[in-house]
XYZ file of C-alpha atoms in Angstrom:
385
model
C 212.152 180.508 193.593
C 209.295 181.865 195.742
C 209.701 182.519 199.445
C 208.375 179.566 201.474
C 209.349 180.749 204.956
C 205.710 181.680 205.584
C 204.976 177.967 205.886
C 206.792 178.060 209.234
C 204.196 180.448 210.642
C 202.053 178.994 213.462
C 198.967 179.048 211.217
C 200.138 175.803 209.596
C 200.546 172.153 210.526
C 202.985 169.678 209.037
C 200.284 168.368 206.682
C 200.022 171.848 205.147
C 203.753 172.099 204.577
C 203.768 168.678 202.879
C 200.778 169.675 200.749
C 202.449 172.877 199.561
C 205.709 171.112 198.695
C 204.031 168.197 196.903
C 201.695 170.432 194.897
C 204.502 172.768 193.897
C 206.520 169.829 192.558
C 203.489 168.516 190.652
C 202.713 171.954 189.226
C 206.284 172.446 188.025
C 206.069 169.145 186.155
C 202.500 169.446 184.845
C 201.678 173.124 184.339
C 204.661 174.602 182.542
C 203.057 174.295 179.095
C 199.262 174.547 179.498
C 197.695 175.338 176.115
C 195.189 178.173 176.624
C 194.208 178.296 172.951
C 190.917 176.465 173.525
C 189.844 177.563 176.991
C 186.963 175.084 177.319
C 189.175 172.155 176.370
C 191.969 173.395 178.627
C 189.632 173.634 181.626
C 188.194 170.182 181.057
C 191.726 168.796 180.780
C 192.907 170.615 183.909
C 189.933 169.404 185.959
C 190.615 165.841 184.826
C 194.326 166.105 185.641
C 193.733 167.746 189.017
C 191.249 164.995 189.823
C 193.527 162.186 188.701
C 196.376 163.555 190.804
C 194.118 163.735 193.860
C 194.194 167.499 194.387
C 190.435 167.862 193.956
C 189.833 165.736 197.047
C 190.560 168.971 198.935
C 187.829 170.877 197.073
C 184.946 169.017 198.735
C 184.669 166.566 201.641
C 184.315 162.840 201.179
C 180.543 162.253 201.516
C 181.232 159.033 203.443
C 183.513 160.751 205.968
C 182.240 163.648 208.047
C 185.364 165.789 207.704
C 184.997 169.554 207.181
C 186.713 171.535 204.456
C 190.215 172.647 205.453
C 190.371 176.297 204.419
C 194.134 176.546 204.904
C 194.598 173.720 202.409
C 192.214 175.400 199.959
C 194.186 178.643 200.215
C 197.570 176.940 199.846
C 196.376 175.065 196.774
C 194.953 178.175 195.123
C 198.069 180.212 195.903
C 200.350 177.530 194.476
C 198.302 176.885 191.341
C 197.853 180.610 190.637
C 201.604 181.131 190.872
C 202.088 178.507 188.147
C 198.999 178.933 185.931
C 195.891 181.059 186.383
C 193.603 178.700 184.486
C 194.663 175.776 186.694
C 193.718 177.838 189.732
C 190.360 178.634 188.121
C 189.703 174.953 187.391
C 190.386 173.964 190.999
C 188.551 176.908 192.539
C 185.313 176.335 190.667
C 185.141 172.704 191.738
C 185.180 173.947 195.323
C 182.884 176.944 194.922
C 180.508 175.008 192.680
C 180.112 172.202 195.207
C 180.287 174.396 198.324
C 176.524 174.408 198.897
C 176.410 170.624 198.491
C 179.374 170.168 200.826
C 177.781 172.284 203.564
C 174.028 171.794 203.109
C 173.398 169.064 200.541
C 171.360 165.964 201.306
C 173.245 162.663 201.618
C 171.749 161.626 198.276
C 172.943 164.819 196.545
C 176.394 164.500 198.052
C 176.793 160.835 197.112
C 175.644 161.493 193.548
C 177.927 164.434 192.778
C 180.812 164.895 195.236
C 182.716 161.700 194.335
C 182.592 162.783 190.685
C 183.726 166.373 191.253
C 186.486 165.170 193.583
C 187.659 162.754 190.888
C 187.497 165.371 188.146
C 184.888 163.478 186.127
C 182.171 166.122 186.628
C 182.460 169.903 186.480
C 180.611 172.156 188.935
C 179.308 175.717 188.674
C 177.927 178.301 191.106
C 175.029 180.241 189.546
C 174.399 183.271 191.734
C 174.869 186.498 189.725
C 172.155 187.988 187.526
C 171.937 190.988 185.186
C 170.500 193.087 188.042
C 172.098 191.371 191.035
C 175.838 190.960 191.292
C 177.065 191.889 194.750
C 173.439 192.527 195.825
C 172.395 188.902 196.221
C 169.096 189.855 197.843
C 168.000 191.345 194.515
C 167.845 187.977 192.711
C 164.899 187.728 190.296
C 165.160 184.190 188.884
C 161.927 182.567 190.051
C 161.355 179.021 191.243
C 157.640 178.280 191.174
C 156.659 175.203 193.165
C 154.447 172.628 191.442
C 153.061 169.270 192.484
C 156.167 167.498 191.187
C 158.914 170.041 191.836
C 159.923 173.544 190.772
C 159.883 175.508 187.514
C 162.763 177.969 187.040
C 162.261 181.083 184.940
C 164.783 183.882 184.422
C 168.492 184.379 183.818
C 171.910 184.098 185.417
C 175.034 185.777 184.085
C 178.817 185.850 184.565
C 178.598 182.191 185.541
C 182.023 180.579 185.709
C 182.192 177.200 183.961
C 179.049 178.224 182.102
C 178.833 176.060 179.010
C 181.100 173.269 180.288
C 179.600 172.462 183.703
C 177.738 169.230 184.379
C 175.538 170.911 186.995
C 174.779 174.372 188.339
C 174.081 175.167 191.987
C 171.429 177.783 191.273
C 169.884 180.384 193.585
C 166.306 181.423 192.876
C 163.425 183.267 194.471
C 160.843 181.013 196.098
C 158.908 183.841 197.768
C 159.014 183.143 201.503
C 159.651 186.847 202.004
C 161.117 189.900 200.356
C 164.792 190.415 199.643
C 167.152 187.900 201.192
C 164.355 186.038 202.987
C 162.794 184.583 199.851
C 165.672 182.704 198.230
C 166.421 178.996 197.899
C 169.247 176.930 196.411
C 168.802 174.162 193.845
C 170.930 171.558 192.116
C 170.276 171.876 188.380
C 171.905 169.375 185.976
C 173.206 170.969 182.787
C 170.959 168.797 180.608
C 167.752 169.980 182.316
C 165.157 170.802 179.613
C 164.565 174.551 179.520
C 168.104 175.447 180.609
C 170.057 177.029 177.756
C 173.417 178.709 177.318
C 172.184 182.080 176.070
C 175.600 183.659 175.538
C 179.283 182.917 176.024
C 181.126 185.839 177.611
C 184.654 186.848 176.636
C 186.896 188.608 179.157
C 190.470 189.948 179.180
C 191.789 186.820 180.924
C 189.851 184.051 179.134
C 187.829 181.654 181.300
C 184.636 179.699 180.536
C 181.872 182.188 181.329
C 178.258 182.291 180.203
C 174.818 183.802 180.548
C 172.236 181.129 181.374
C 168.579 181.286 180.372
C 165.950 179.305 182.289
C 162.776 178.993 180.215
C 160.444 176.959 182.400
C 163.220 174.567 183.441
C 161.593 171.842 185.542
C 163.469 170.195 188.408
C 162.247 167.698 191.024
C 161.678 168.603 194.669
C 164.779 166.585 195.520
C 166.811 169.293 193.758
C 166.305 171.669 196.694
C 169.563 172.151 198.625
C 169.050 172.595 202.363
C 165.885 174.320 203.525
C 163.539 176.341 201.381
C 163.942 180.068 201.989
C 167.486 179.653 203.327
C 169.270 180.331 200.039
C 170.821 183.613 201.144
C 172.310 181.972 204.232
C 173.624 179.116 202.092
C 175.221 181.481 199.585
C 176.847 183.598 202.305
C 178.154 180.501 204.107
C 179.795 179.286 200.903
C 181.314 182.694 200.163
C 182.471 182.956 203.771
C 184.753 179.982 203.127
C 185.826 180.614 199.557
C 186.300 184.399 199.730
C 189.613 183.892 201.545
C 190.764 181.634 198.730
C 190.262 184.430 196.195
C 192.808 186.399 198.193
C 195.076 183.347 198.109
C 194.899 183.209 194.319
C 195.799 186.907 194.181
C 198.710 186.156 196.500
C 199.917 183.467 194.096
C 199.839 185.956 191.236
C 201.679 188.516 193.373
C 204.395 186.057 194.394
C 205.021 185.199 190.743
C 205.157 188.887 189.848
C 207.652 189.560 192.637
C 209.847 186.682 191.435
C 209.710 187.993 187.882
C 210.527 191.502 189.094
C 213.515 190.285 191.109
C 214.859 188.354 188.135
C 214.433 191.341 185.861
C 216.156 193.687 188.294
C 219.103 191.325 188.693
C 219.574 190.553 184.988
C 218.780 193.847 183.245
C 221.480 196.487 182.964
C 220.808 200.210 182.867
C 223.524 202.838 182.488
C 226.213 200.163 182.813
C 224.953 198.592 186.043
C 222.248 196.139 187.098
C 218.775 197.613 187.407
C 218.779 196.361 190.999
C 221.472 198.888 191.935
C 219.017 201.763 191.543
C 217.534 202.817 194.868
C 214.190 203.543 193.234
C 214.044 199.966 191.957
C 214.988 198.682 195.405
C 212.115 200.725 196.799
C 209.689 199.108 194.349
C 210.920 195.643 195.308
C 210.593 196.413 199.014
C 207.002 197.629 198.550
C 206.175 194.499 196.561
C 207.585 192.198 199.251
C 205.714 194.088 201.966
C 202.407 193.731 200.105
C 203.019 190.008 199.597
C 203.712 189.292 203.269
C 200.867 191.483 204.548
C 198.464 189.700 202.205
C 199.637 186.295 203.354
C 199.159 187.220 207.016
C 195.573 188.335 206.445
C 194.694 185.344 204.264
C 196.054 182.675 206.553
C 194.681 184.380 209.653
C 191.219 184.127 208.106
C 191.736 180.511 207.037
C 193.169 179.493 210.424
C 190.274 181.191 212.229
C 187.734 179.206 210.196
C 189.618 175.945 210.634
C 189.780 176.608 214.380
C 185.999 176.392 214.590
C 184.669 179.906 214.023
C 181.079 179.795 212.772
C 181.555 182.810 210.508
C 184.620 184.756 209.370
C 182.950 187.408 207.218
C 185.098 190.233 208.619
C 188.379 188.338 208.374
C 187.622 186.927 204.918
C 186.590 190.331 203.568
C 189.772 191.919 204.892
C 191.884 189.158 203.343
C 190.138 189.302 199.983
C 190.130 193.095 199.807
C 193.736 193.648 200.787
C 195.252 190.740 198.861
C 193.548 191.513 195.570
C 194.291 195.242 195.734
C 197.882 194.557 196.808
C 198.399 192.031 194.022
C 197.290 194.654 191.503
C 200.010 196.977 192.857
C 202.674 194.262 192.868
C 201.903 193.142 189.328
C 201.773 196.710 188.048
C 205.223 197.294 189.546
C 206.532 194.136 187.875
C 205.218 195.337 184.519
C 206.934 198.682 185.074
C 210.246 196.969 185.871
C 209.995 195.037 182.606
C 209.535 198.182 180.540
C 208.323 197.472 177.009
C 208.587 193.739 177.563
C 206.019 194.090 180.353
C 203.231 194.909 177.931
C 204.227 192.463 175.215
C 201.399 189.988 174.654
C 202.224 186.532 175.952
C 204.821 187.467 178.565
C 204.311 186.282 182.138
C 203.812 189.717 183.682
C 201.410 190.758 180.896
C 199.338 187.636 181.576
C 199.361 188.355 185.309
C 198.229 191.922 184.619
C 195.139 190.600 182.819
C 194.486 187.817 185.341
C 194.443 189.943 188.489
C 191.848 192.518 187.474
C 188.803 190.264 187.757
C 189.714 189.156 191.284
C 188.990 192.665 192.529
C 185.401 192.224 191.285
C 184.160 188.645 191.623
C 182.919 187.108 194.881
C 182.290 190.615 196.150
C 183.916 193.685 194.627
C 186.496 195.610 196.667
C 184.022 198.394 197.475
C 181.515 195.837 198.768
C 184.189 194.286 201.005
C 184.707 197.717 202.581
C 180.978 197.882 203.334
C 181.083 194.404 204.924
C 184.072 195.331 207.085
C 182.564 198.653 208.169
C 179.235 197.066 209.082
C 181.011 194.517 211.258
C 182.964 197.268 213.005
C 179.803 199.285 213.621
C 177.854 196.284 214.896
C 180.644 195.471 217.358
C 180.531 199.060 218.655
C 176.790 198.890 219.486
């Protein structure tokens, strides 16, 4: 049973405590036997089930009610789902990240067309930002959007796109040429059935998720596909990541909590030299380090989320700290859990082996750990000037 005393911290309101309890009960009933054999089918099923149960209403605001995203709720949901099933967390997270630009900057028409469907789980969203030559360096995007009389023509590629191949639409960032670097980007809503948009390659990774390389060969979209203002794509992308970067840390925290639980159970049940493993001081030291990393991660994550929910315009520093520390700490916690399990820890299909594969990508996507250090340092230096 995971520690829930953190819910009594002053970061949370009663609605958050109810949300965490209700979701945990649902996850215990619904996610104990998710079939990961067909990842595409599993993701579609999870999105549908999350939508039917109402959890996806937290991933994007109701377009008819001007209520902002609650970042603490997003983090609690991702932490809880990740603790139960990594693919369920992925399914929820991508509905939020994929619709983030629409939630924050979309036109009323765009929001009314797509947000009710993603919130209900009847449409799947994707966030198409990365390219072969621009991962963390968003300003280096090369996909071009040439304006015509009727709209825009997209030419180029995107890669490492989550939900690639199963999404119903892609929020796509392209170069419209208002300036060099970050100044010349715009965001577009591109339906998956747009002529000229093709799935060029499906990408396999160590923890299977739907991922793809997209090829845009003169894909034509109307002018109404533009999200927000032309030339403001970099600002839109950073605003979305500013919110959802903290939730990546929350997912890592969910993995770490599960690993700590598994490590505690192993230490209590496994005997070594005629006594429980837990009697060894070295093992106790590992468990103490794991618990410390879990609590420190939670403090950073929910500080960032609370700060955003309290009205801060940007939380780049806080979100980067939360994402960096929580993902790196979760790697340490999970590695320790594997070590405590001995040979069983590396047996394919065990919980800690799955966690070991799941956590690695979180230290890379939505800004690699090294990039988060750059973000943090730049904020510190700018505050000193």
